Short mmCIF file of C-alpha atoms in Angstrom, two decimals:
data_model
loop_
_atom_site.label_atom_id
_atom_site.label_comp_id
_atom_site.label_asym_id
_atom_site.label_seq_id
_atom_site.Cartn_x
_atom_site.Cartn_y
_atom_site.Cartn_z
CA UNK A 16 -189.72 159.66 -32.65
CA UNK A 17 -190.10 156.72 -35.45
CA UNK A 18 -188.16 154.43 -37.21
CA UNK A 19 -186.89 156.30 -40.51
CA UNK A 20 -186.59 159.74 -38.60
CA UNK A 21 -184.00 161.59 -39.68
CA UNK A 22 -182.72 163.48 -36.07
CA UNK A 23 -180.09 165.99 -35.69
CA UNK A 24 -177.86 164.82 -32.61
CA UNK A 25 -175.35 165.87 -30.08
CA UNK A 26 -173.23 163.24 -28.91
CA UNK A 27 -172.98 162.96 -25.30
CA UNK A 28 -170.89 160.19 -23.95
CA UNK A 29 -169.63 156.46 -24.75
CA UNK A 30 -171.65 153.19 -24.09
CA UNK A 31 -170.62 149.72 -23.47
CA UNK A 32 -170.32 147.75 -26.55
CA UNK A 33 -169.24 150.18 -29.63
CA UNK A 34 -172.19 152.78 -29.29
CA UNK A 35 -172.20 156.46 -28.23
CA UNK A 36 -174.66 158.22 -26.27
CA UNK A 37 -176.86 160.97 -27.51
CA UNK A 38 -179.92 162.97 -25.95
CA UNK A 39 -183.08 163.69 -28.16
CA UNK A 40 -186.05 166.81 -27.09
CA UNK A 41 -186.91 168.20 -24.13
CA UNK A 42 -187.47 165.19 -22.71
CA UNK A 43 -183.70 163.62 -23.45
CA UNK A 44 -184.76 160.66 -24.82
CA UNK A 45 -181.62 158.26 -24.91
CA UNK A 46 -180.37 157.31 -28.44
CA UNK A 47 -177.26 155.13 -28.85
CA UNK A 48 -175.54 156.17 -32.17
CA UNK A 49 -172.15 153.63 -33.70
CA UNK A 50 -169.20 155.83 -35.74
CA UNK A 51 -169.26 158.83 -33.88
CA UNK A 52 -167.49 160.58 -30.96
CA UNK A 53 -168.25 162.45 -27.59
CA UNK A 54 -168.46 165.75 -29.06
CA UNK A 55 -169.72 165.52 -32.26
CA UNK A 56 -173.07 166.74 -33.38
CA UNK A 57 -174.14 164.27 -36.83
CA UNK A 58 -177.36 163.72 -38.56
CA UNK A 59 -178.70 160.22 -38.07
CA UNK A 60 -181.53 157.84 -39.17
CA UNK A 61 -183.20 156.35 -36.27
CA UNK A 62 -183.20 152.73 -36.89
CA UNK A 63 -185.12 151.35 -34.02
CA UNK A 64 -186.81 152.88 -31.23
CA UNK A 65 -187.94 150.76 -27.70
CA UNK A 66 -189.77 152.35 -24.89
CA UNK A 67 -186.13 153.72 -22.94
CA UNK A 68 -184.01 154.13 -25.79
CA UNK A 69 -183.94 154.40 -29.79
CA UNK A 70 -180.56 153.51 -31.92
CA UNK A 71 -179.81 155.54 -35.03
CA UNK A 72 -177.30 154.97 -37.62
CA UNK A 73 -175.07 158.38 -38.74
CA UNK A 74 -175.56 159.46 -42.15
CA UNK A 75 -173.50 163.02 -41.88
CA UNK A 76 -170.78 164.72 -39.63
CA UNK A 77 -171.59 168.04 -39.19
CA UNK A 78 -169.44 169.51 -36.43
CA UNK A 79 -166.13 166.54 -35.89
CA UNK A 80 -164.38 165.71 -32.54
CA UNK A 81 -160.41 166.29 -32.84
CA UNK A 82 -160.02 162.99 -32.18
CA UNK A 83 -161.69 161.93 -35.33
CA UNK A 84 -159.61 160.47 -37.62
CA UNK A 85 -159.52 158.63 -41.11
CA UNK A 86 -161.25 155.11 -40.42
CA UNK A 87 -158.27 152.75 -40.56
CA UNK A 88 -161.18 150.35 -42.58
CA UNK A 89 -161.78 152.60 -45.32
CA UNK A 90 -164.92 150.38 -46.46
CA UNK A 91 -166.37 151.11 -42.83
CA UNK A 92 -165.48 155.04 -43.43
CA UNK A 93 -168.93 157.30 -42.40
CA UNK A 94 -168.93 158.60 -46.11
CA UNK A 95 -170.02 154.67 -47.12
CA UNK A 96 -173.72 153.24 -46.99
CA UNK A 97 -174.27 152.14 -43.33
CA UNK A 98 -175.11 149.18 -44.94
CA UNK A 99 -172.29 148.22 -46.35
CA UNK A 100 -169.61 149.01 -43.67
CA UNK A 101 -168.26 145.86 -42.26
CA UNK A 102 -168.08 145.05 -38.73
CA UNK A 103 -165.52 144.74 -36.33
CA UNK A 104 -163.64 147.97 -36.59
CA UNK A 105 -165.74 150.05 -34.55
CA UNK A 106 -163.43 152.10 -32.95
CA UNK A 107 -161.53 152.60 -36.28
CA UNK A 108 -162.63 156.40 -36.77
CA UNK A 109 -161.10 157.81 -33.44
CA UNK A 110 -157.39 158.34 -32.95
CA UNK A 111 -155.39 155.53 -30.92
CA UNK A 112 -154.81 156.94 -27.64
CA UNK A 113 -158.37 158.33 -27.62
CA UNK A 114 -159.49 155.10 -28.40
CA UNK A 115 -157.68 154.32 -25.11
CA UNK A 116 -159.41 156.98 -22.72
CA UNK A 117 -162.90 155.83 -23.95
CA UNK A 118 -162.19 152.03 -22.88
CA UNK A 119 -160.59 153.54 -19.82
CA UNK A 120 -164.03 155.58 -19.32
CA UNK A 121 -166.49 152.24 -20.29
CA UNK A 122 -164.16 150.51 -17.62
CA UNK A 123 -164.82 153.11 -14.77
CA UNK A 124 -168.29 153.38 -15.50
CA UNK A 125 -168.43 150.21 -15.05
CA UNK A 126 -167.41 149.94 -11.60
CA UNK A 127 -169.55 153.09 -10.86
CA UNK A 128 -172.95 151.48 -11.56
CA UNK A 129 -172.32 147.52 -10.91
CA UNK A 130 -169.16 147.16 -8.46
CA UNK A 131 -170.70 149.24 -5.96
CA UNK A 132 -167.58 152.25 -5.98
CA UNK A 133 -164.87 153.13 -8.62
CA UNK A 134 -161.59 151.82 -9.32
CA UNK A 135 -158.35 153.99 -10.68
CA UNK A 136 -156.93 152.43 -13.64
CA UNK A 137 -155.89 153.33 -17.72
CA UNK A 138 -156.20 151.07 -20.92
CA UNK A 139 -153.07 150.22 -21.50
CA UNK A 140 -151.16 149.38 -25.04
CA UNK A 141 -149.75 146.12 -25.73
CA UNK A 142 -145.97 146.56 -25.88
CA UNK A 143 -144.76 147.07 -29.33
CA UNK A 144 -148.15 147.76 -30.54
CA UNK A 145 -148.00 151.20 -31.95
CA UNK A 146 -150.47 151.75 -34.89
CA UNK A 147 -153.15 149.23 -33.41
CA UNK A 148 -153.42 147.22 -36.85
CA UNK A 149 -151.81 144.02 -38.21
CA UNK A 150 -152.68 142.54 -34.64
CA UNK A 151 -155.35 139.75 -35.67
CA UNK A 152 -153.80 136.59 -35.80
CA UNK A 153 -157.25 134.57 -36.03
CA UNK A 154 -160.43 136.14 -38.67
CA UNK A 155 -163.44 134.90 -38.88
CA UNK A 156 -165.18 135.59 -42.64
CA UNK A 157 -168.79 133.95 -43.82
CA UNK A 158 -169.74 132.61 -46.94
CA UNK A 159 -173.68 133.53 -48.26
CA UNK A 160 -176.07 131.69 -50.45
CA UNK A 161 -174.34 133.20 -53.59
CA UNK A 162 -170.63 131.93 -52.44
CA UNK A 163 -169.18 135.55 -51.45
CA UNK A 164 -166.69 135.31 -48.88
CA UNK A 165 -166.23 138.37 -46.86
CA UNK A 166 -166.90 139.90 -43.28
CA UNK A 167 -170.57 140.91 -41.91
CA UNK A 168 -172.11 144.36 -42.46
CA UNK A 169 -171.88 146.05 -39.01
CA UNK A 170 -174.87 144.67 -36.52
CA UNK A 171 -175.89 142.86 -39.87
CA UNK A 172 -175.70 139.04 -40.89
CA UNK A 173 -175.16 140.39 -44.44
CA UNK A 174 -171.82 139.41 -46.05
CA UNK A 175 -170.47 142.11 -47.96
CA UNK A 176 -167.62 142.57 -49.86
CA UNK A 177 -163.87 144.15 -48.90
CA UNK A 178 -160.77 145.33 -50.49
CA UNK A 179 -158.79 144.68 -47.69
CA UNK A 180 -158.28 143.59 -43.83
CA UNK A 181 -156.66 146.26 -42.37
CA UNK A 182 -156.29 144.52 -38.27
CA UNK A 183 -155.15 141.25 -39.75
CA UNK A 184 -151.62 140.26 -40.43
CA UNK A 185 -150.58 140.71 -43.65
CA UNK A 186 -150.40 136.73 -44.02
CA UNK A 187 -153.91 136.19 -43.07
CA UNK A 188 -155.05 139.42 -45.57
CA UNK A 189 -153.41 138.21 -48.44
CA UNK A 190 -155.35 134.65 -47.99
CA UNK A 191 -158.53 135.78 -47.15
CA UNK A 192 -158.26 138.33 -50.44
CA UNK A 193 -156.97 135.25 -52.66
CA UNK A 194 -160.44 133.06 -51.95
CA UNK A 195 -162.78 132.24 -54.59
CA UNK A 196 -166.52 130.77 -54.00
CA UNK A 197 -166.72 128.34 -51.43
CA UNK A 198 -169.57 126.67 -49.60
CA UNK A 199 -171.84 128.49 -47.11
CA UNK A 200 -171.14 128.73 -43.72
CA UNK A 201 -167.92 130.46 -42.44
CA UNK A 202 -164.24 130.35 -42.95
CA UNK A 203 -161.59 130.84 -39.80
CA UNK A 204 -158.25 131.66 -40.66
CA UNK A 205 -155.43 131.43 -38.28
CA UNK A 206 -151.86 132.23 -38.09
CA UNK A 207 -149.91 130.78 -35.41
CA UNK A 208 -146.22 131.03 -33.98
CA UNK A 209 -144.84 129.52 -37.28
CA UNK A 210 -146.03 131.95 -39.75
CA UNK A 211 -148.30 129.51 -41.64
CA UNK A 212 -152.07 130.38 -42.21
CA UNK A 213 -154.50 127.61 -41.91
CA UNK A 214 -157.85 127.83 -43.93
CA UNK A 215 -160.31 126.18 -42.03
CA UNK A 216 -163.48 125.58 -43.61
CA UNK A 217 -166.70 125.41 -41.63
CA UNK A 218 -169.91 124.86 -44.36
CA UNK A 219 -173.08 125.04 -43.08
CA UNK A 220 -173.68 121.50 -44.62
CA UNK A 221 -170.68 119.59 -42.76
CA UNK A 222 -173.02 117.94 -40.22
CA UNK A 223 -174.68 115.91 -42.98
CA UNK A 224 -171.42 114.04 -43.56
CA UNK A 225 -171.09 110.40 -42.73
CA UNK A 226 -167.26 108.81 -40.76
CA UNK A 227 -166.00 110.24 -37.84
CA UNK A 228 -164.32 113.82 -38.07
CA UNK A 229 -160.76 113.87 -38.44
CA UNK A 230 -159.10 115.30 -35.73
CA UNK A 231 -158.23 119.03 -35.60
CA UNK A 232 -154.75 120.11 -36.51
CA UNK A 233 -152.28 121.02 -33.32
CA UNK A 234 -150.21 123.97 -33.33
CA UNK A 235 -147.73 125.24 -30.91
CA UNK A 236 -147.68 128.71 -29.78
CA UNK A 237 -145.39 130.21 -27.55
CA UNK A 238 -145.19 132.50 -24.00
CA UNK A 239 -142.26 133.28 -22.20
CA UNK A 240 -140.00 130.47 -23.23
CA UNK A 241 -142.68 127.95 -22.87
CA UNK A 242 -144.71 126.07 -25.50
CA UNK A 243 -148.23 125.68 -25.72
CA UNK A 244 -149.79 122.52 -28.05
CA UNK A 245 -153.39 123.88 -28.86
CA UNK A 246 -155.70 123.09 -31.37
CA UNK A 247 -155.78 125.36 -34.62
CA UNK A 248 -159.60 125.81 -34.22
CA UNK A 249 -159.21 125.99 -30.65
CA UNK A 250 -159.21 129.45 -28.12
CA UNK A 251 -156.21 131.77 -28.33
CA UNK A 252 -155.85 134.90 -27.89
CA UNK A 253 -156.14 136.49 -30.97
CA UNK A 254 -153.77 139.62 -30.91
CA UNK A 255 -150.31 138.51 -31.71
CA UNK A 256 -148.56 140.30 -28.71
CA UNK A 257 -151.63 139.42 -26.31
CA UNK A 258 -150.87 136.08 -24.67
CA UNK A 259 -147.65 137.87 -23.78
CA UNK A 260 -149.27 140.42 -22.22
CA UNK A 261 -151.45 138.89 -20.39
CA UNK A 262 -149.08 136.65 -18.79
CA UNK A 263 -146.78 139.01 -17.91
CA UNK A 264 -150.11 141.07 -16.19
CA UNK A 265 -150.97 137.67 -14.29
CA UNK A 266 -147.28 137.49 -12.77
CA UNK A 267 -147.07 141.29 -11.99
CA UNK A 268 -150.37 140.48 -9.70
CA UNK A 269 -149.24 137.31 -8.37
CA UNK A 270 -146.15 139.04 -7.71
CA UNK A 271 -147.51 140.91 -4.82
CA UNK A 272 -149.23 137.93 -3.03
CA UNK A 273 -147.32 136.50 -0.70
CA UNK A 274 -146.79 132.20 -1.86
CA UNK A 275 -147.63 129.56 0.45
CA UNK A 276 -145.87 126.20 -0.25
CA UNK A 277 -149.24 124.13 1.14
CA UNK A 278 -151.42 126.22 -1.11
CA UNK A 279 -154.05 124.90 -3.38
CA UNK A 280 -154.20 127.24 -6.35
CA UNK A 281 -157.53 127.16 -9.01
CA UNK A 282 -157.29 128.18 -12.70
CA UNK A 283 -160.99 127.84 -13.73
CA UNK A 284 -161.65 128.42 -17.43
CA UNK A 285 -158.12 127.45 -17.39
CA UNK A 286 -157.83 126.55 -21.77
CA UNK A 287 -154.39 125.20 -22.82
CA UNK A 288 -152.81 126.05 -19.46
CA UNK A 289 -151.46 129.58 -19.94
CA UNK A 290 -151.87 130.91 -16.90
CA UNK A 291 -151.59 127.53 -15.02
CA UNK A 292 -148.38 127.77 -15.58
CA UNK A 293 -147.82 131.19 -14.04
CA UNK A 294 -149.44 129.95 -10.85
CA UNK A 295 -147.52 126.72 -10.55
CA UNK A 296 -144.19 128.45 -10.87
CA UNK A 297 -145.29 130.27 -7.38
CA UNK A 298 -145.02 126.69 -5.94
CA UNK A 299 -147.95 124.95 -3.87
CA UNK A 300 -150.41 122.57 -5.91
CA UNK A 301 -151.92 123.87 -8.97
CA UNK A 302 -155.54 122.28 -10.65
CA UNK A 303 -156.53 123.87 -14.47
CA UNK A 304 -160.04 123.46 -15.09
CA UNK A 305 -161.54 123.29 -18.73
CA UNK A 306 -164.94 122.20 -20.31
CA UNK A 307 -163.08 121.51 -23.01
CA UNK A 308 -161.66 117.80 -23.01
CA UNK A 309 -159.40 118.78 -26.03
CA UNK A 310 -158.19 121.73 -24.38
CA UNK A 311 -157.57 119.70 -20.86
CA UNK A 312 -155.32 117.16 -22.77
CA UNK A 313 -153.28 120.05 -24.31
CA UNK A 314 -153.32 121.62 -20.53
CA UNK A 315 -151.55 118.47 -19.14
CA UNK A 316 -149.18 118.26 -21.92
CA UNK A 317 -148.46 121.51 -21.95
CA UNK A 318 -147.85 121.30 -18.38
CA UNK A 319 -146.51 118.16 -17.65
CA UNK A 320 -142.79 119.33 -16.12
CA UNK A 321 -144.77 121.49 -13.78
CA UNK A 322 -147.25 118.80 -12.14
CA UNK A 323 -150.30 120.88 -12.95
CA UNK A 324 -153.24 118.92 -12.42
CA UNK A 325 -155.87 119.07 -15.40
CA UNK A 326 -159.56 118.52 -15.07
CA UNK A 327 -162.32 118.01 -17.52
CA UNK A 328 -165.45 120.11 -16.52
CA UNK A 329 -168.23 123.13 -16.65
CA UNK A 330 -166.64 125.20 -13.51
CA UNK A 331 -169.69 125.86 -11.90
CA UNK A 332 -169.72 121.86 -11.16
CA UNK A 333 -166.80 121.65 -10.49
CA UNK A 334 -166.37 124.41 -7.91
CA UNK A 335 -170.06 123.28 -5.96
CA UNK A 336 -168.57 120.08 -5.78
CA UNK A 337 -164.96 120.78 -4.07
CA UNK A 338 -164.98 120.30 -0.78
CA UNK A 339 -163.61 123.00 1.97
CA UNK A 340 -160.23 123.25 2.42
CA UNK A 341 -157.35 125.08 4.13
CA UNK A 342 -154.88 124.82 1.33
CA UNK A 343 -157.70 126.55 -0.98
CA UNK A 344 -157.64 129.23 1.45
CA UNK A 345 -153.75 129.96 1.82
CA UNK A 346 -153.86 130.12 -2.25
CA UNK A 347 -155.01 132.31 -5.32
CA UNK A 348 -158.20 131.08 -7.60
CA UNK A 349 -157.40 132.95 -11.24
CA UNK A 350 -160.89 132.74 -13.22
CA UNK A 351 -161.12 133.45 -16.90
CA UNK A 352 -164.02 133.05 -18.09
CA UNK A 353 -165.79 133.62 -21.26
CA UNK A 354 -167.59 137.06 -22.29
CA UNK A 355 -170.72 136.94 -19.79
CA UNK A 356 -168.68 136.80 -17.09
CA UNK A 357 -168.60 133.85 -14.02
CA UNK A 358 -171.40 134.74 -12.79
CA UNK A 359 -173.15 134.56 -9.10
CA UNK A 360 -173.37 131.11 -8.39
CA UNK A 361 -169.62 130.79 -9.05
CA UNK A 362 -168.67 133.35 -7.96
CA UNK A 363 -170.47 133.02 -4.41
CA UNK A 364 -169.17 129.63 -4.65
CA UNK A 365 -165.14 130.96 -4.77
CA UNK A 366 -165.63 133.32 -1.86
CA UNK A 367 -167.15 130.13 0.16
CA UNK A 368 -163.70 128.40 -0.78
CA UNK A 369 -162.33 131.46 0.69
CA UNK A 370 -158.60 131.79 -1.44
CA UNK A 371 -156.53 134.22 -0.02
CA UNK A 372 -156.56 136.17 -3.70
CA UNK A 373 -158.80 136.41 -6.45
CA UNK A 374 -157.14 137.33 -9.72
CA UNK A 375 -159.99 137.60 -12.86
CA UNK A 376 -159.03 138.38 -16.32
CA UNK A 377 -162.16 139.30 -17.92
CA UNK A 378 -162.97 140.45 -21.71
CA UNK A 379 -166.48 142.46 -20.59
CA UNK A 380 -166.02 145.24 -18.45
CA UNK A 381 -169.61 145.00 -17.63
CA UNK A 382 -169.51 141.43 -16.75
CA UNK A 383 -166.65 141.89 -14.63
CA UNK A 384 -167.84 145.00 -12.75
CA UNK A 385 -170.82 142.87 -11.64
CA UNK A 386 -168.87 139.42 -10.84
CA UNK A 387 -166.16 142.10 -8.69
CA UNK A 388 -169.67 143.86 -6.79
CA UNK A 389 -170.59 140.60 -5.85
CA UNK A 390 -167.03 139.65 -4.55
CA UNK A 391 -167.31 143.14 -2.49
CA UNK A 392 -170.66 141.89 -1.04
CA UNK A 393 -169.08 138.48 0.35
CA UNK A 394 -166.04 139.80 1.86
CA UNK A 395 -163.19 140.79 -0.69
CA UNK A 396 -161.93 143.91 -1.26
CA UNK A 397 -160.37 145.52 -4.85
CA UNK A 398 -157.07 145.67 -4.69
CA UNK A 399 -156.15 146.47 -8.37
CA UNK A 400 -157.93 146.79 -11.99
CA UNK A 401 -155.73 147.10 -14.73
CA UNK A 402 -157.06 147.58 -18.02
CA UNK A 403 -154.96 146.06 -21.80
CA UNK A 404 -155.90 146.96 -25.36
CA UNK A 405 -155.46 143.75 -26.98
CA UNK A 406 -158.41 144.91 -29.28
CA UNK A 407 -157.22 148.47 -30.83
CA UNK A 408 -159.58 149.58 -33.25
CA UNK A 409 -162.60 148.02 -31.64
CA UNK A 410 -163.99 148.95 -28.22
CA UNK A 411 -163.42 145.69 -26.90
CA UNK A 412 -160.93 145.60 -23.77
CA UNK A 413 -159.49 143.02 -21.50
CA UNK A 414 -158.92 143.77 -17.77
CA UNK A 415 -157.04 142.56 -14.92
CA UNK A 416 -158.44 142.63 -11.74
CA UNK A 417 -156.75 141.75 -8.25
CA UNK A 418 -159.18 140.97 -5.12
CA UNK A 419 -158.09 139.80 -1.56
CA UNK A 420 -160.07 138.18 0.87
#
């Protein structure tokens, strides 16, 4: 097998991160394959080919899965140029609730290989989230040399241009379709709470500028009767129904821990304070953690009527520097950190502190299967893994998991 080969393939299975899996000759040499479906048998290009595994792109459908349906991108459809089929939507050829059992399946693999034993759970829909587009409430487009404005080519850094963005809100489409040339570099567009889309422009050349930057714009966004000040270019969860859900996934767990008046509760990667605030509401004393001093400020505003303390600093510091104490073990540590996961020093770390719960919301099934086998290892047992689509049409997928000491 070389690059350029054009290979008839069955497809096999899903992978982690968009791809499916297909066998090639006798030997069943592994080739991961984007756009298709479990199923399906396609003719492909080999586009790369390392000495385990080859990619391909598809070129042709020959025999379809029932699940296949129109791509809800119709510039990423498989009857366009792979080249020219924009990212981000790669779950948009496969009907919704199949969409579903394929995270569902990612998930559980997950735990099979790297958590050392499986877990029962199902991907879940965000209430009121039907038809799994019109969700993206933050888009990030690039600008090239030239001054096009537009998305990247899938597992490209090629802008290219589209007629429409079918998982943003209709706000956020209808600006991103109305902009002209601008600078290189890349363009964010947000839409909070109040309806309004900010444009913010990032040029590749804003470094070179002399003065102090202004400060970023604040908006409010708001969970469960509570408002959150956070920065327009800062994190938040992108689908509009998400923080919602997530909250309401965080109390459902803390739910069935038992609170503890003297406890010391942790909420590392902690942000603007979301799910601080949960955890404080269970009583006890509560300590966000951020690397983010912007973030931290918005945390203890946010927060203020609850007492939640909120501290500036990279977790893994923070946590080797905490000493022992009982109140950390009669409480819950909630981690949430960023794609690659916490990791084994902080995660050792945590079990040393020895909470009574671990609760870890995690946006990599992969990264949290391993961060959850090392938990095993040290003492905690799975109680729970529940899995949330805030991502429909891609085959991103947030998860929920409950451990106890």
């Amino acid at each position: 097998m070389q690059t350029g080969d054009i290979a008839e393939l069955e497809i096999s299975g899903v992978a982690h991160g968009g791809v499916f899996i297909a066998r090639h000759g006798e030997a069943g040499f592994v080739v991961f394959v984007p756009d298709v479906l479990p199923g399906e048998r396609v003719l492909a290009r080999i586009t790369q080919v390392k000495k385990s595994f080859a990619r391909a792109e598809v070129l042709e459908v020959l025999d379809a899965s029932p699940h296949r349906v129109p791509h809800i991108w119709r510039q990423a459809s498989i009857d366009r140029p792979p080249e020219l089929r924009p990212g981000g939507a790669d779950f948009g050829h496969i009907e919704l609730g199949h969409q579903r059992e394929l995270k569902t399946r990612v998930l559980t693999e997950a735990f099979d290989r790297f958590a050392g034993g499986s877990v029962r759970t199902a991907v879940e829909a965000v209430p009121g989230d039907e038809r799994g587009v019109r969700w993206r409430t933050r888009v990030g487009l690039h600008v090239d040399g030239s001054g096009r404005v537009g998305p990247f080519a899938a597992r490209s850094h090629d802008v290219i241009d589209v007629a429409d963005h079918p998982l943003a809100t209709v706000g956020i489409e209808r600006v991103a379709l109305g902009l002209g040339r601008e600078k290189p570099g890349r363009i964010d567009l947000v839409q909070p709470a109040d309806g309004e889309v900010r444009v913010l422009r990032r040029p590749d050349d804003r470094r070179r500028g002399r003065g102090p930057r202004p400060a970023p714009e604040v908006v409010i966004e708001r969970v469960a009767e509570r408002e959150f000040r956070v920065d327009a270019d800062g994190f938040w969860q992108v689908h509009h129904g998400a923080a919602a859900a997530l909250d309401r996934a965080v109390r459902e767990a803390l739910a069935g821990i038992e609170p503890d008046d003297d406890a010391h509760h942790l909420d590392l990667y902690g942000g603007v304070g979301l799910f601080a605030a949960a955890l404080a509401e269970r009583g006890g004393r509560v300590t966000t953690v951020e690397s983010s001093p912007r973030a931290t400020q918005h945390a203890r505003d946010n927060l203020a009527d609850l007492g939640v303390e909120a501290v500036t600093a990279r977790v893994e510091r923070f946590v080797e520097q905490l000493p022992a104490d009982p109140a950390l073990a009669g409480g819950v540590t909630l981690l949430d950190p960023p794609r690659a996961g916490a990791g084994e020093q902080v995660v050792t770390r945590i079990a040393d502190l020895g909470p009574r719960a671990v609760v870890y919301v995690a946006c990599d099934p992969v990264a949290l299967a391993r961060d959850v086998g090392i938990f095993r290892r040290l003492g905690y047992d799975l109680d729970a893994v529940r899995g949330i689509d805030l991502f429909p049409g891609s085959h991103h997928v947030e998860a929920v998991a409950v451990l106890r000491r």
